[in-house]
Tab-separated table of C-alpha atoms in Angstrom:
chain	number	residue	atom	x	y	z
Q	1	UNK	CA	11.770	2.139	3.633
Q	2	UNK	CA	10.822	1.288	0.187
Q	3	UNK	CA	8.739	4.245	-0.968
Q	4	UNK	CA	7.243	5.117	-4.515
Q	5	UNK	CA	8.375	7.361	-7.564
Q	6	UNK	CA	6.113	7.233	-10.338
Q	7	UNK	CA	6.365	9.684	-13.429
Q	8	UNK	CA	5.632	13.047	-12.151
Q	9	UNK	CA	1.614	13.872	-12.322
Q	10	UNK	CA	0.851	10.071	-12.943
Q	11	UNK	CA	-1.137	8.260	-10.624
Q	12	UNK	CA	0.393	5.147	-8.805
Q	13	UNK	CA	-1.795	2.143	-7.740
Q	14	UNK	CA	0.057	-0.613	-5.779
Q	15	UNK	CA	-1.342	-4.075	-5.894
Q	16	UNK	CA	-0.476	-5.846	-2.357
Q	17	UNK	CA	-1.114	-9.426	-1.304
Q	18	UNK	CA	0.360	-13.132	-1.637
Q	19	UNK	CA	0.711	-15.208	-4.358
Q	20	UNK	CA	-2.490	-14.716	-6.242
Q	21	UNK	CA	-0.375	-10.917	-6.566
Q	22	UNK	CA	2.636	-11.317	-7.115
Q	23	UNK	CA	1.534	-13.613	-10.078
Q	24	UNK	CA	-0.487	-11.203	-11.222
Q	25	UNK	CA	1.751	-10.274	-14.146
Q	26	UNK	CA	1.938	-14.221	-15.359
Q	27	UNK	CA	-0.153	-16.561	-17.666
Q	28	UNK	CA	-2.596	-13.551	-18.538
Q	29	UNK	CA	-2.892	-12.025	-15.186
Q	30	UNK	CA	-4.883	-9.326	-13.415
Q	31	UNK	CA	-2.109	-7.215	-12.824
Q	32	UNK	CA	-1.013	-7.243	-16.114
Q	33	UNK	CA	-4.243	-6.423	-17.921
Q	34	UNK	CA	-4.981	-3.384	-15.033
Q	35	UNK	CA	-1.265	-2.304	-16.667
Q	36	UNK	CA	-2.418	-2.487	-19.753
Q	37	UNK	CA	-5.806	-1.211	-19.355
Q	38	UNK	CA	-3.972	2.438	-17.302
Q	39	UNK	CA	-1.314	2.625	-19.963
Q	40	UNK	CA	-0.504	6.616	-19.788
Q	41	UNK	CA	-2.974	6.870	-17.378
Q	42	UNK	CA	-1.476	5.023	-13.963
Q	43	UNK	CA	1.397	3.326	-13.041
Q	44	UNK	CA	0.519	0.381	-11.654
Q	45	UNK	CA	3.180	-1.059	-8.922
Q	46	UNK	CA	3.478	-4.347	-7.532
Q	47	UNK	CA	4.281	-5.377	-4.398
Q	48	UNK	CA	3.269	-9.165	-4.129
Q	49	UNK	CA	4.412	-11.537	-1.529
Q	50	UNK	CA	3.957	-15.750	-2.173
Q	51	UNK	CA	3.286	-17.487	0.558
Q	52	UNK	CA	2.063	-14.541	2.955
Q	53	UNK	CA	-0.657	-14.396	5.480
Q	54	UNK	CA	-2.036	-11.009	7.024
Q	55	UNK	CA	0.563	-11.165	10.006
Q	56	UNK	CA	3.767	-11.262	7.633
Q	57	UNK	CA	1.787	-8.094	5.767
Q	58	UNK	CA	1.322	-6.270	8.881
Q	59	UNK	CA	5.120	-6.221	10.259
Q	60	UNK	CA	6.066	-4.830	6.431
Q	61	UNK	CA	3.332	-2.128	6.395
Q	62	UNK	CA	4.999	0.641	7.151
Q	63	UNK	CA	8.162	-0.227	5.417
Q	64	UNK	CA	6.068	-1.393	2.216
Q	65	UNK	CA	3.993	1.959	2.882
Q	66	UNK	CA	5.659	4.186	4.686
Q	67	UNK	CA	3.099	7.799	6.204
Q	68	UNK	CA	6.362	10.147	4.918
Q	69	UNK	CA	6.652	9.207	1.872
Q	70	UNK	CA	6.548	12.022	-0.573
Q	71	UNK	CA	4.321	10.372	-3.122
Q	72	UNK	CA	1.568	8.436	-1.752
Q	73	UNK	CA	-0.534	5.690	-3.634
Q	74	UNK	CA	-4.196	6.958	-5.339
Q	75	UNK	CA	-5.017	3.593	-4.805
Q	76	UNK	CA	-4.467	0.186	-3.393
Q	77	UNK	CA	-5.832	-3.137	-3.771
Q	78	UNK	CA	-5.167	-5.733	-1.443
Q	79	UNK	CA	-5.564	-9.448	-1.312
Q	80	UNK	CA	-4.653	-11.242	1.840
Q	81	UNK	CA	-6.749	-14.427	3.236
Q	82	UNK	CA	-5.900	-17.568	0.947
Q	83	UNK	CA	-2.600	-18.740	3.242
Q	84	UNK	CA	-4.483	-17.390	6.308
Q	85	UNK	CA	-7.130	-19.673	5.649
Q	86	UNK	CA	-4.564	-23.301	5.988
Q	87	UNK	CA	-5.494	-25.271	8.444
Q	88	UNK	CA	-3.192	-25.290	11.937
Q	89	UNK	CA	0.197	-27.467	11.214
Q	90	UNK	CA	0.683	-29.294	14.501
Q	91	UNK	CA	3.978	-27.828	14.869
Q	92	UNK	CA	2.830	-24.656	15.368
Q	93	UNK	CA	4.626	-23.525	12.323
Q	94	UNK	CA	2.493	-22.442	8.654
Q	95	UNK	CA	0.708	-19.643	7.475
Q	96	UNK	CA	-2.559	-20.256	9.463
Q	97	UNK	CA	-3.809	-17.246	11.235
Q	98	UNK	CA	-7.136	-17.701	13.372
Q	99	UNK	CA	-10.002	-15.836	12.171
Q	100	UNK	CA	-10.414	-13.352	14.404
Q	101	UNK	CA	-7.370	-12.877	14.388
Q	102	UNK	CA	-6.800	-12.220	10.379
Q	103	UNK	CA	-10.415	-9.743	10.894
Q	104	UNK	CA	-7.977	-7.589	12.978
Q	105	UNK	CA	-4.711	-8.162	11.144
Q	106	UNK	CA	-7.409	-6.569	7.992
Q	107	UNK	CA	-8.599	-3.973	9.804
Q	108	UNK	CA	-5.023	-2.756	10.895
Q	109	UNK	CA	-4.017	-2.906	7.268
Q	110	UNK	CA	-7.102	-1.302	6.103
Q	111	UNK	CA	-6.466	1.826	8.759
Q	112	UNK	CA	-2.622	2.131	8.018
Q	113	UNK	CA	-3.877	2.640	4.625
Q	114	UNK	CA	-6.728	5.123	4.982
Q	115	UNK	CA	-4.408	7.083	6.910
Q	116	UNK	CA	-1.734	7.713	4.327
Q	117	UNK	CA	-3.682	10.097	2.328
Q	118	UNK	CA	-6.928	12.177	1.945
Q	119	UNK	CA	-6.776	10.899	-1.701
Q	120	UNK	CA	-5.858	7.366	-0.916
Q	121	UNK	CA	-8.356	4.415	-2.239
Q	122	UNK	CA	-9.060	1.422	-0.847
Q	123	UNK	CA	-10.502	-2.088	-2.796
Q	124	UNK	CA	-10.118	-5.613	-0.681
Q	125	UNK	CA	-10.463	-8.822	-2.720
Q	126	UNK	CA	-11.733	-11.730	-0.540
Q	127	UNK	CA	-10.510	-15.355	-0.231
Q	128	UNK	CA	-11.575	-17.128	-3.870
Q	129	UNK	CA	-13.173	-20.369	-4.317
Q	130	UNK	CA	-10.897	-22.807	-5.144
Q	131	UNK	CA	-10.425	-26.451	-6.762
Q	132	UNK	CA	-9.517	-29.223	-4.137
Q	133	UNK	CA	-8.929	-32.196	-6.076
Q	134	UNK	CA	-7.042	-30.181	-8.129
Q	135	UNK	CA	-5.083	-28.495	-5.585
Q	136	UNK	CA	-4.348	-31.684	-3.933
Q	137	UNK	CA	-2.817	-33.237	-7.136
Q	138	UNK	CA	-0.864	-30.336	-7.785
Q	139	UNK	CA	1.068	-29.526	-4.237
Q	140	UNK	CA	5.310	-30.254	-4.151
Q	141	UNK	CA	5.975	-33.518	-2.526
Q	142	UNK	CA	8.629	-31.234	-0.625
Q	143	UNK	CA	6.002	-29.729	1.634
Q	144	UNK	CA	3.694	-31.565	4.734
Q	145	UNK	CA	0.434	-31.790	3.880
Q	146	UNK	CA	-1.391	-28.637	3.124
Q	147	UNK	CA	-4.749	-28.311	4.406
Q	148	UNK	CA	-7.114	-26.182	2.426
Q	149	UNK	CA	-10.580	-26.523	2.168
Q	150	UNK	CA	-13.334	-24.112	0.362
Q	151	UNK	CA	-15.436	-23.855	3.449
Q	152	UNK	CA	-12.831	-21.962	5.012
Q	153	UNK	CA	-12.106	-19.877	1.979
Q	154	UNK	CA	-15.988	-18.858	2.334
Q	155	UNK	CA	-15.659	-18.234	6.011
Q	156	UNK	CA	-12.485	-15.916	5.580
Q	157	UNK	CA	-14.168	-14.165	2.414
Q	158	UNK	CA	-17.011	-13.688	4.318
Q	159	UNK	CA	-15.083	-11.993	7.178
Q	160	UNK	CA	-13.048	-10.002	4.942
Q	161	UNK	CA	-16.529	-8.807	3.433
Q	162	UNK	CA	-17.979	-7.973	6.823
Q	163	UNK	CA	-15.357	-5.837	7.407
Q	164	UNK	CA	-14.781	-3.568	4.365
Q	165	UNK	CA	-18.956	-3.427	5.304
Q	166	UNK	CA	-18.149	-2.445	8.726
Q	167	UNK	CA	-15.268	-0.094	7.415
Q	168	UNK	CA	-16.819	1.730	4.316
Q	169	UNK	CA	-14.228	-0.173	2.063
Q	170	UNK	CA	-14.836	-1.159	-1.192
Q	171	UNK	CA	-14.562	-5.293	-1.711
Q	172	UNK	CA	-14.477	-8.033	-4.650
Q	173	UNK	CA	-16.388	-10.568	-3.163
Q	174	UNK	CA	-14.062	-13.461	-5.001
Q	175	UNK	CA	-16.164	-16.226	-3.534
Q	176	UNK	CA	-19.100	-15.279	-5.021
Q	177	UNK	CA	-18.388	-13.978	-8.383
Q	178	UNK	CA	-15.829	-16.423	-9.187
Q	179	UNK	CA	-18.638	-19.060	-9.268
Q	180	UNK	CA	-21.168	-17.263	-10.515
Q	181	UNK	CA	-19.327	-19.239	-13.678
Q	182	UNK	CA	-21.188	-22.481	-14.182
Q	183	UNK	CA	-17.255	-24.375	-15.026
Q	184	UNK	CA	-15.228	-22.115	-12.510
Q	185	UNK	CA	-13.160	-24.859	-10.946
Q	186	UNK	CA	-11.660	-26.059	-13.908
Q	187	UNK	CA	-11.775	-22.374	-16.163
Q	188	UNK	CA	-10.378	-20.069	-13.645
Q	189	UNK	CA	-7.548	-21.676	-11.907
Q	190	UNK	CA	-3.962	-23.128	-13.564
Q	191	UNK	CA	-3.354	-25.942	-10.232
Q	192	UNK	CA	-6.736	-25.667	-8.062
Q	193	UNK	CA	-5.676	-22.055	-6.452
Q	194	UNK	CA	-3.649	-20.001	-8.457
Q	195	UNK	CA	-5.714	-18.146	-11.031
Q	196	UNK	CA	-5.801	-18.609	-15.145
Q	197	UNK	CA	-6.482	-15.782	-17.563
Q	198	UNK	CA	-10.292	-16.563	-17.247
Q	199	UNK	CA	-10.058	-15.812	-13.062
Q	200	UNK	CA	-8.174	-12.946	-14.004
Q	201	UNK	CA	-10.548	-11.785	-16.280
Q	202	UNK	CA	-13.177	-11.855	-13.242
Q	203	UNK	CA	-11.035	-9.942	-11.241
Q	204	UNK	CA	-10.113	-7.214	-13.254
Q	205	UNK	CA	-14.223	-7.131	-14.369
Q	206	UNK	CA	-14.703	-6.213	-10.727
Q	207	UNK	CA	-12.270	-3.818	-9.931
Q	208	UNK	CA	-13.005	-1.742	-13.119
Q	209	UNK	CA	-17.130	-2.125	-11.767
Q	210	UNK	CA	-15.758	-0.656	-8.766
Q	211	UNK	CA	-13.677	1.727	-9.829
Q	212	UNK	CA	-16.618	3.043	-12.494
Q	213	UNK	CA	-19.039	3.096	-9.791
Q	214	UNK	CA	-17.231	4.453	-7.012
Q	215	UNK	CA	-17.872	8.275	-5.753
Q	216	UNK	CA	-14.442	9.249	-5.534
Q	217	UNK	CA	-12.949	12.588	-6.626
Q	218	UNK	CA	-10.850	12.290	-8.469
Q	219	UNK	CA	-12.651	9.252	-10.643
Q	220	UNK	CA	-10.078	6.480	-10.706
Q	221	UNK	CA	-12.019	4.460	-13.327
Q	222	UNK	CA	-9.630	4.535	-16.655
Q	223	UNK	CA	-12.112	6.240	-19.001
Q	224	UNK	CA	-12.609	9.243	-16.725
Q	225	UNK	CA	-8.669	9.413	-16.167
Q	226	UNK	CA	-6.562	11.662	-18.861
Q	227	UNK	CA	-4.389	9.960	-21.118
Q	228	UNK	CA	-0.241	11.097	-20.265
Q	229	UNK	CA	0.354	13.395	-23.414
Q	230	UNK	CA	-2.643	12.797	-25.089
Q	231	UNK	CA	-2.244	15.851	-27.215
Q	232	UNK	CA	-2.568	15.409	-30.871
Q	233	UNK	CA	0.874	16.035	-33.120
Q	234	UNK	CA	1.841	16.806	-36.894
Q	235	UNK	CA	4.159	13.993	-35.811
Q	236	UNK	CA	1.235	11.528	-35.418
Q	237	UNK	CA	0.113	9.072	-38.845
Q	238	UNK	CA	-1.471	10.820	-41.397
Q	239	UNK	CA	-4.942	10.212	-42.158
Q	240	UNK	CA	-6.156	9.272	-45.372
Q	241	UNK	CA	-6.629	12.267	-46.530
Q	242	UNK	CA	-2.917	13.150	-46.205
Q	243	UNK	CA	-4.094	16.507	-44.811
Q	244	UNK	CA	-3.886	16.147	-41.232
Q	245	UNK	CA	-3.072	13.565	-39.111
Q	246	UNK	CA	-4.664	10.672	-36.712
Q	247	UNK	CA	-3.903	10.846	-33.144
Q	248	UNK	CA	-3.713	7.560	-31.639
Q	249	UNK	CA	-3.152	8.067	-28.184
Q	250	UNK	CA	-6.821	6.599	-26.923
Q	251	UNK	CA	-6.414	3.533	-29.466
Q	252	UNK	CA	-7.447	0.090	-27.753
Q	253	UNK	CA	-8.131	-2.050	-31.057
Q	254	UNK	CA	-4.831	-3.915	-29.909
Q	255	UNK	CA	-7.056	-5.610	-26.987
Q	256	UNK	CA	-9.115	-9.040	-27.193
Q	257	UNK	CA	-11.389	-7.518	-24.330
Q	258	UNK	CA	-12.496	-4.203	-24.717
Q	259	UNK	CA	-12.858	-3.420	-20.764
Q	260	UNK	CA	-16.199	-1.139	-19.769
């Protein structure tokens, strides 16, 4: 049982999924600016798995998630779909997982989820785009051939979208807004799948447009969240007029995005 522990009072948000997670903290990565962006406000946890379809996911979910745990997540997001997506190795062995198969594999995760709190929230990403000339020059000589292709990537985004429909879950349709950038297959990946800073950028763009527009209560969006001892301080710098001081705590100058 892993379980969470956050700082007392702070919200945790746990980012599950495969690769394009647990590299979510690397070359300017989604998980990394959402850390950055909830400083003081979240803790944002990761739990990423590379390689990992949606059956591998749902033997771990109630050790990765476990109903009595004390502290329970405000919110999770959850990417699965990518590895699912490979095409069927003839030995029977890979990450492939039949469609309908990875629709129910979705939906189990989706309910194990829902279930661990009143206060628990939900956001899917779908399967992204991806670059296949790229991805082909770029996969270890150590592995068999690796089938991916982007029509399946659109037919397993467009399941996963069908079902947060079906389930009143919030989604980031990948597929479509990663290519709603005119140079997306050579901006927003580093080898043909993995994302670059720019994909991440896209990402985190629609989480926080969820997360802003979302009628939850509380509001998990970060400028509606209080900042973790946000109170102003003699101890803070003093302002110019050396009569007072400046609190700092809400500062985001430090950021080449300012995030809505």
């Amino acid at each position: 049982m892993l379980g969470f522990a956050p700082a007392p009072g702070r919200p945790l948000f746990v980012l599950f999924g495969s690769s394009i997670v647990q590299f979510s903290f690397s070359n300017g990565g989604w998980g990394a600016a959402l850390a950055d962006i909830y400083a003081r406000k979240a803790d944002i946890l990761l739990r990423g798995y590379i390689g990992w379809n949606s059956r591998r996911a749902l033997q771990v979910i109630d050790k990765v998630f476990p109903k009595d745990s004390p502290v329970q997540p405000s919110l999770v997001i959850v990417y699965f779909g990518g590895n699912d997506s490979v095409a069927a190795h003839s030995s029977g062995l890979g990450p492939h997982v039949p469609l309908e198969e990875y629709i129910d594999n979705m939906r189990k995760i989706a309910e194990h989820l829902k279930s661990l709190s009143e206060k628990t929230r939900v956001i899917f990403l779908s399967c992204p785009p991806l670059n296949e000339e790229t991805l082909r020059k770029s996969t270890s000589t150590v592995l068999s051939e690796i089938v991916r292709t982007n029509e399946t990537c659109r037919l397993y985004s467009e399941a996963c979208v069908s079902l947060c429909k079906e389930m009143d879950l919030k989604v980031v349709d990948l597929w479509n807004a990663m290519q709603k950038r005119d140079d997306w297959a050579t901006a927003c990946f580093t080898d043909g799948l993995h994302l670059s800073e720019e994909g991440s950028k896209i990402v985190v763009d629609e989480i926080l447009k969820i997360l802003k527009e979302a009628d939850w209560d509380p509001c998990l969006h970060w400028k509606a969240m209080p900042t973790e001892f946000g109170e102003g301080s003699p101890y803070d710098l003093v302002s110019s007029s050396g009569q007072s001081t400046v609190n700092p705590s809400d500062w985001t100058f430090h950021r080449r995005i300012q995030w809505d």
